[in-house]
mmCIF file of N, CA and C in Angstrom:
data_model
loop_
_atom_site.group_PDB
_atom_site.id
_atom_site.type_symbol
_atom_site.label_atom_id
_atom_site.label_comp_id
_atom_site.label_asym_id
_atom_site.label_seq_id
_atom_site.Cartn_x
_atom_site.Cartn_y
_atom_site.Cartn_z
ATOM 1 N N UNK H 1 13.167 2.236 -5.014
ATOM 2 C CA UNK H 1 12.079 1.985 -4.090
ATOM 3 C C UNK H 1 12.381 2.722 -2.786
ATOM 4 N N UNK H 2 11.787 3.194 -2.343
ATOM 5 C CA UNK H 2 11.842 3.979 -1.226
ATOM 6 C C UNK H 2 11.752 3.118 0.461
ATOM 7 N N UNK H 3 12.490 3.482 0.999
ATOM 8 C CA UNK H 3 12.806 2.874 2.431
ATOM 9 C C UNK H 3 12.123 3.414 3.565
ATOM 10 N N UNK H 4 10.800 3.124 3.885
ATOM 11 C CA UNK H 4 10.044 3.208 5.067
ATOM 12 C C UNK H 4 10.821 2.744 6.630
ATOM 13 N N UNK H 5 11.055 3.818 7.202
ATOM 14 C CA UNK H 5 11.222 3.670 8.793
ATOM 15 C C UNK H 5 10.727 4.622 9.850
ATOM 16 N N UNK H 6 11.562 3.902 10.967
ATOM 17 C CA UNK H 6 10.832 5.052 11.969
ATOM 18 C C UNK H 6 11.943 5.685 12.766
ATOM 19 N N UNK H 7 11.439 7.289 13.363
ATOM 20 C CA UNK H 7 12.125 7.952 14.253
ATOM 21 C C UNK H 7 11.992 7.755 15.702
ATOM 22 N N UNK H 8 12.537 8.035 15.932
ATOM 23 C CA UNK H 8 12.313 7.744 17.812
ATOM 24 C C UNK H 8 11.915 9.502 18.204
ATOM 25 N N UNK H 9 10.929 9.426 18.836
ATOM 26 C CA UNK H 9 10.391 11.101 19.457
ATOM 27 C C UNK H 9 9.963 11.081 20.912
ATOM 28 N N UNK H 10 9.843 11.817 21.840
ATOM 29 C CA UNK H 10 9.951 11.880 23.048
ATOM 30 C C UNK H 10 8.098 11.136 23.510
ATOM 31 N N UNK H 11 7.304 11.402 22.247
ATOM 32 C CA UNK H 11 5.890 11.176 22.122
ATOM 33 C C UNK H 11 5.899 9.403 21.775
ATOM 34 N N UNK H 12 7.005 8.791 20.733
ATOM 35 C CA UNK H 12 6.369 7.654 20.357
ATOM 36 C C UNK H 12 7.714 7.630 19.593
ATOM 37 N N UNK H 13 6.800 7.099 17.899
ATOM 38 C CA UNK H 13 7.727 6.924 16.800
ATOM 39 C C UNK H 13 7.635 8.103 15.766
ATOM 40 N N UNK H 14 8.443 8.193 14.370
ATOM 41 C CA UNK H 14 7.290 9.013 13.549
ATOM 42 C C UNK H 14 7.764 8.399 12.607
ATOM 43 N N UNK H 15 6.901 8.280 11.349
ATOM 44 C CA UNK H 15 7.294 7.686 10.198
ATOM 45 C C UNK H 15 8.272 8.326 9.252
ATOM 46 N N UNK H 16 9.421 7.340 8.771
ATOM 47 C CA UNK H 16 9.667 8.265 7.625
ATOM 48 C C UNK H 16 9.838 7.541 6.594
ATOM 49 N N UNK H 17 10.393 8.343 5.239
ATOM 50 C CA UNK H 17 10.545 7.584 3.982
ATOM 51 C C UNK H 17 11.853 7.883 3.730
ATOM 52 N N UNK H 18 12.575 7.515 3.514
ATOM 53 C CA UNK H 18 13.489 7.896 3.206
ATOM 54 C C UNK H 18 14.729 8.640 3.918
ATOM 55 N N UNK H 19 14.506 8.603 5.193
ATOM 56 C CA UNK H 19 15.303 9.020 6.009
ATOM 57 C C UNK H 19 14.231 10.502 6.621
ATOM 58 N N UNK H 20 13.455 10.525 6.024
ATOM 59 C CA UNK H 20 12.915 11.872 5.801
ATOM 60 C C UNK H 20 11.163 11.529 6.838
ATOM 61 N N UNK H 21 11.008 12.707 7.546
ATOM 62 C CA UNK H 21 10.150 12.690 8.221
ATOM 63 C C UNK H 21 8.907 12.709 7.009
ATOM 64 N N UNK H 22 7.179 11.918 7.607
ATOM 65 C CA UNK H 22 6.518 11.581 6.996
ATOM 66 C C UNK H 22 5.313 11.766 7.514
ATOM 67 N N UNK H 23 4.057 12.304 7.022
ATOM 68 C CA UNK H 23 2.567 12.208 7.584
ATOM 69 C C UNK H 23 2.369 13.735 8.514
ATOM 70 N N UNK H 24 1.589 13.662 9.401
ATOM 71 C CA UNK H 24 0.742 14.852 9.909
ATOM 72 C C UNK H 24 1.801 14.566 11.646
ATOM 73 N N UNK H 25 2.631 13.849 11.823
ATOM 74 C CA UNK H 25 3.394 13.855 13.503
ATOM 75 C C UNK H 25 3.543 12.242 13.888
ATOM 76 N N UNK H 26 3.426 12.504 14.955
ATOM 77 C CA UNK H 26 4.151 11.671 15.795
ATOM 78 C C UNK H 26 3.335 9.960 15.644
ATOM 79 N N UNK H 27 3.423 8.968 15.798
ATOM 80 C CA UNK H 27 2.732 7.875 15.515
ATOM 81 C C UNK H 27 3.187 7.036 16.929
ATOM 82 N N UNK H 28 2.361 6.652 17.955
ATOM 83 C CA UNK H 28 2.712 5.454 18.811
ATOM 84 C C UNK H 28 3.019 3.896 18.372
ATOM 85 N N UNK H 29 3.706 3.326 19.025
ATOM 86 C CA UNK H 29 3.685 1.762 18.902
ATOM 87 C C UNK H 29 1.940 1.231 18.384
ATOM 88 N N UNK H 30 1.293 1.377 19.075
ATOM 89 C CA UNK H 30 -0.175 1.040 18.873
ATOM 90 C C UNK H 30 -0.440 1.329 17.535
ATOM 91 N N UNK H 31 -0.924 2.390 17.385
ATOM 92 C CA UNK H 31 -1.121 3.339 16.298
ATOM 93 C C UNK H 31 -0.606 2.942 14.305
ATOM 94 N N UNK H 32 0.931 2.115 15.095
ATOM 95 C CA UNK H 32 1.950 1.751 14.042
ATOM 96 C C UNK H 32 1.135 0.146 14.149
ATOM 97 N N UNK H 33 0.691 -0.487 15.103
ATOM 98 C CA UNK H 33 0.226 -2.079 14.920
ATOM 99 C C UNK H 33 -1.146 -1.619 14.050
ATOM 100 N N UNK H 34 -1.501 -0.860 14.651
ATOM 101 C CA UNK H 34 -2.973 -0.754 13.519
ATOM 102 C C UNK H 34 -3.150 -0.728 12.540
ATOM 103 N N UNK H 35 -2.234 0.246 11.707
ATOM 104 C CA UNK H 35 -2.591 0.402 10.691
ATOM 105 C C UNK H 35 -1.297 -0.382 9.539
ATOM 106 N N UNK H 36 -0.432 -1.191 10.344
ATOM 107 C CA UNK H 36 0.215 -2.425 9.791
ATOM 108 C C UNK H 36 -1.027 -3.091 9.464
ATOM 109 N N UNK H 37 -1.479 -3.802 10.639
ATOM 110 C CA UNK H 37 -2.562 -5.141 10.718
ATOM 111 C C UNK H 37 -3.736 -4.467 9.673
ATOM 112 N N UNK H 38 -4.135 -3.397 8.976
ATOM 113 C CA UNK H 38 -4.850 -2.704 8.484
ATOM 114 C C UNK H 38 -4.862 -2.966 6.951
ATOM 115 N N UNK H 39 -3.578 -2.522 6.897
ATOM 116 C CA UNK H 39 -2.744 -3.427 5.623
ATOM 117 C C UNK H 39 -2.547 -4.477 5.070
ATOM 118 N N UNK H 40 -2.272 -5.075 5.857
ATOM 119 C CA UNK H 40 -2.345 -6.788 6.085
ATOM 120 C C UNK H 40 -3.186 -7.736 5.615
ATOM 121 N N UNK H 41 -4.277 -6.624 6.055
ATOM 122 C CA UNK H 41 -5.953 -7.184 5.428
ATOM 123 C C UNK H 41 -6.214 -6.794 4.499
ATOM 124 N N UNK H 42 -5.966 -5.346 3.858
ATOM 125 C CA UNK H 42 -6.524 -5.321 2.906
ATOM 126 C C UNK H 42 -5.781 -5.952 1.674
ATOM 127 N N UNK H 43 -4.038 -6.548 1.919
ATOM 128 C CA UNK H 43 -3.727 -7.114 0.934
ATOM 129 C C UNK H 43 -4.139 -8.327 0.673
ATOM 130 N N UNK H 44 -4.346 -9.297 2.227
ATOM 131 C CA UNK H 44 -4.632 -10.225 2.018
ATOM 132 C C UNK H 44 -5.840 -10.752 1.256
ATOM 133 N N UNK H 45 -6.733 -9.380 1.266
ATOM 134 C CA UNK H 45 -8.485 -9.462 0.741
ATOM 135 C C UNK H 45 -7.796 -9.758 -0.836
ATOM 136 N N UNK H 46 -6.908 -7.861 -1.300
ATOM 137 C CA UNK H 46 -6.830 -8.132 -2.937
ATOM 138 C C UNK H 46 -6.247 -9.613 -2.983
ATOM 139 N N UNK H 47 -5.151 -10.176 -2.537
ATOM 140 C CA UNK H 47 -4.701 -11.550 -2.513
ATOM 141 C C UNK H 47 -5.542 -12.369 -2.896
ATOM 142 N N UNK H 48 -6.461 -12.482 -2.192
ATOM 143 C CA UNK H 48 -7.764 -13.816 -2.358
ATOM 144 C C UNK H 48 -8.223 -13.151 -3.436
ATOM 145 N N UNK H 49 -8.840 -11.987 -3.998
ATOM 146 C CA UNK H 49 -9.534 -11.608 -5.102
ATOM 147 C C UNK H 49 -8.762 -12.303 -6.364
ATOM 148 N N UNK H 50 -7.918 -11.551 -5.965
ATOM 149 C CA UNK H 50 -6.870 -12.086 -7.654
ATOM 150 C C UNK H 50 -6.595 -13.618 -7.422
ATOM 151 N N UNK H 51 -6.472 -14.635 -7.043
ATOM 152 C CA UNK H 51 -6.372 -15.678 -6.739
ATOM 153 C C UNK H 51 -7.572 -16.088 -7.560
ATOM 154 N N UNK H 52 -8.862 -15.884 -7.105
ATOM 155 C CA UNK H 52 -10.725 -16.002 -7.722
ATOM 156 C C UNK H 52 -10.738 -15.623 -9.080
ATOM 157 N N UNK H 53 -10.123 -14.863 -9.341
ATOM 158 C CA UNK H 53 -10.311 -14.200 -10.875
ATOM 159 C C UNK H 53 -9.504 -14.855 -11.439
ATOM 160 N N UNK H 54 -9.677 -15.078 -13.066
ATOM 161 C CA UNK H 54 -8.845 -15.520 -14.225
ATOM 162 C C UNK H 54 -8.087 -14.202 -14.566
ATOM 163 N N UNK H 55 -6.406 -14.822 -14.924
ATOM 164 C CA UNK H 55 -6.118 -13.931 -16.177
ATOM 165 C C UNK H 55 -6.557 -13.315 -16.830
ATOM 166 N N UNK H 56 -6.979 -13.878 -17.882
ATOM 167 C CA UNK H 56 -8.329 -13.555 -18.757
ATOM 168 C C UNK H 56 -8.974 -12.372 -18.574
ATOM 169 N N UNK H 57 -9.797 -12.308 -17.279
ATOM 170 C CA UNK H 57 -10.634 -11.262 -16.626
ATOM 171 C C UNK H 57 -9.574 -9.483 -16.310
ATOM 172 N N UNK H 58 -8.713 -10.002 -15.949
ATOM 173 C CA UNK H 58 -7.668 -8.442 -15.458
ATOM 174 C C UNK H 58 -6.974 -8.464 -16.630
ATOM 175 N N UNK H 59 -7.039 -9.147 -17.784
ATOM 176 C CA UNK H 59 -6.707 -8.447 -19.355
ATOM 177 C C UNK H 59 -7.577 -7.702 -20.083
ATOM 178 N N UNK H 60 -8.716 -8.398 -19.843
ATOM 179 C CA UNK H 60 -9.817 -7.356 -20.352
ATOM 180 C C UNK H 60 -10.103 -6.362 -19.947
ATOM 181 N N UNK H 61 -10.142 -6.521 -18.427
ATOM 182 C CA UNK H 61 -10.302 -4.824 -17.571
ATOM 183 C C UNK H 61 -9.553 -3.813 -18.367
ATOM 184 N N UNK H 62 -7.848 -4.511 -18.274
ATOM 185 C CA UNK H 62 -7.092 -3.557 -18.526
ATOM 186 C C UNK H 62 -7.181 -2.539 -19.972
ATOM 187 N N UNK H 63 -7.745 -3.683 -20.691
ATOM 188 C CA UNK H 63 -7.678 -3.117 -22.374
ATOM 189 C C UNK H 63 -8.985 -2.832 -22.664
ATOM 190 N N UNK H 64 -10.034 -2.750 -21.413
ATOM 191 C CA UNK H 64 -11.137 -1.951 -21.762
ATOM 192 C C UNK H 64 -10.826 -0.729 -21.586
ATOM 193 N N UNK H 65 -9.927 -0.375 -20.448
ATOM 194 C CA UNK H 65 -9.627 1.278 -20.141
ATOM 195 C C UNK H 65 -8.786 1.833 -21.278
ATOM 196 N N UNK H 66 -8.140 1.210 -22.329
ATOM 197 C CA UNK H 66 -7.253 1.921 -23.127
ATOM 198 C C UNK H 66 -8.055 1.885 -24.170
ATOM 199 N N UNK H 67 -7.596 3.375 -24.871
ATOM 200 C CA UNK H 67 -8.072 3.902 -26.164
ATOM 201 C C UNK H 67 -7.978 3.063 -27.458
ATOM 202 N N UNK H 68 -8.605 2.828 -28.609
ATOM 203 C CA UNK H 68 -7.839 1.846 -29.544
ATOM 204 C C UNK H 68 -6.815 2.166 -29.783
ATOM 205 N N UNK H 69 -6.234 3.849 -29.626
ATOM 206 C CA UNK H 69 -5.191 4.219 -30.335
ATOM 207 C C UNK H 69 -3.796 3.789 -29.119
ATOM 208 N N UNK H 70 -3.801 3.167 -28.197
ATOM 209 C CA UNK H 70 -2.963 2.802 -27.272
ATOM 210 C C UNK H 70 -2.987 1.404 -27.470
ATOM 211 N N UNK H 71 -3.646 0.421 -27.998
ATOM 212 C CA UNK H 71 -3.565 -0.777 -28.388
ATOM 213 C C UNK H 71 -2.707 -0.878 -29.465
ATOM 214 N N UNK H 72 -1.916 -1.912 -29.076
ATOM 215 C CA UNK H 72 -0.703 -2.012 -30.237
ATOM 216 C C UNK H 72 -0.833 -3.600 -29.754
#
């Protein structure tokens, strides 16, 4: 699994993965709350979805997308 952090830059922060610089530059404190809290929500949304749904329902999805010949 890969290890998300940050650099320190004269501008802000910058993201990296892996020790390794990440994205299009530099990212502020702000910038980094946003699109945390951004996240946040949209897991918490899938969270509540899958919570609403049966089992049942995300088995069938799944084995509607596969071929018969991938059904075993």
């Amino acid at each position: 699994m890969p290890i998300f952090g940050y650099e320190p830059t004269v501008n802000g922060l910058r993201v990296t993965i892996d020790g390794r610089p990440f994205g299009a530059g530099v990212r502020t404190p702000s910038e980094i709350d946003y699109q945390v809290g951004r996240l946040k929500n949209e897991l918490d949304q899938l969270t509540a979805k899958m919570k609403r749904e049966s089992p049942q329902q995300h088995k069938a999805t799944f084995l509607d997308g596969m071929s018969d010949a991938n059904r075993t």
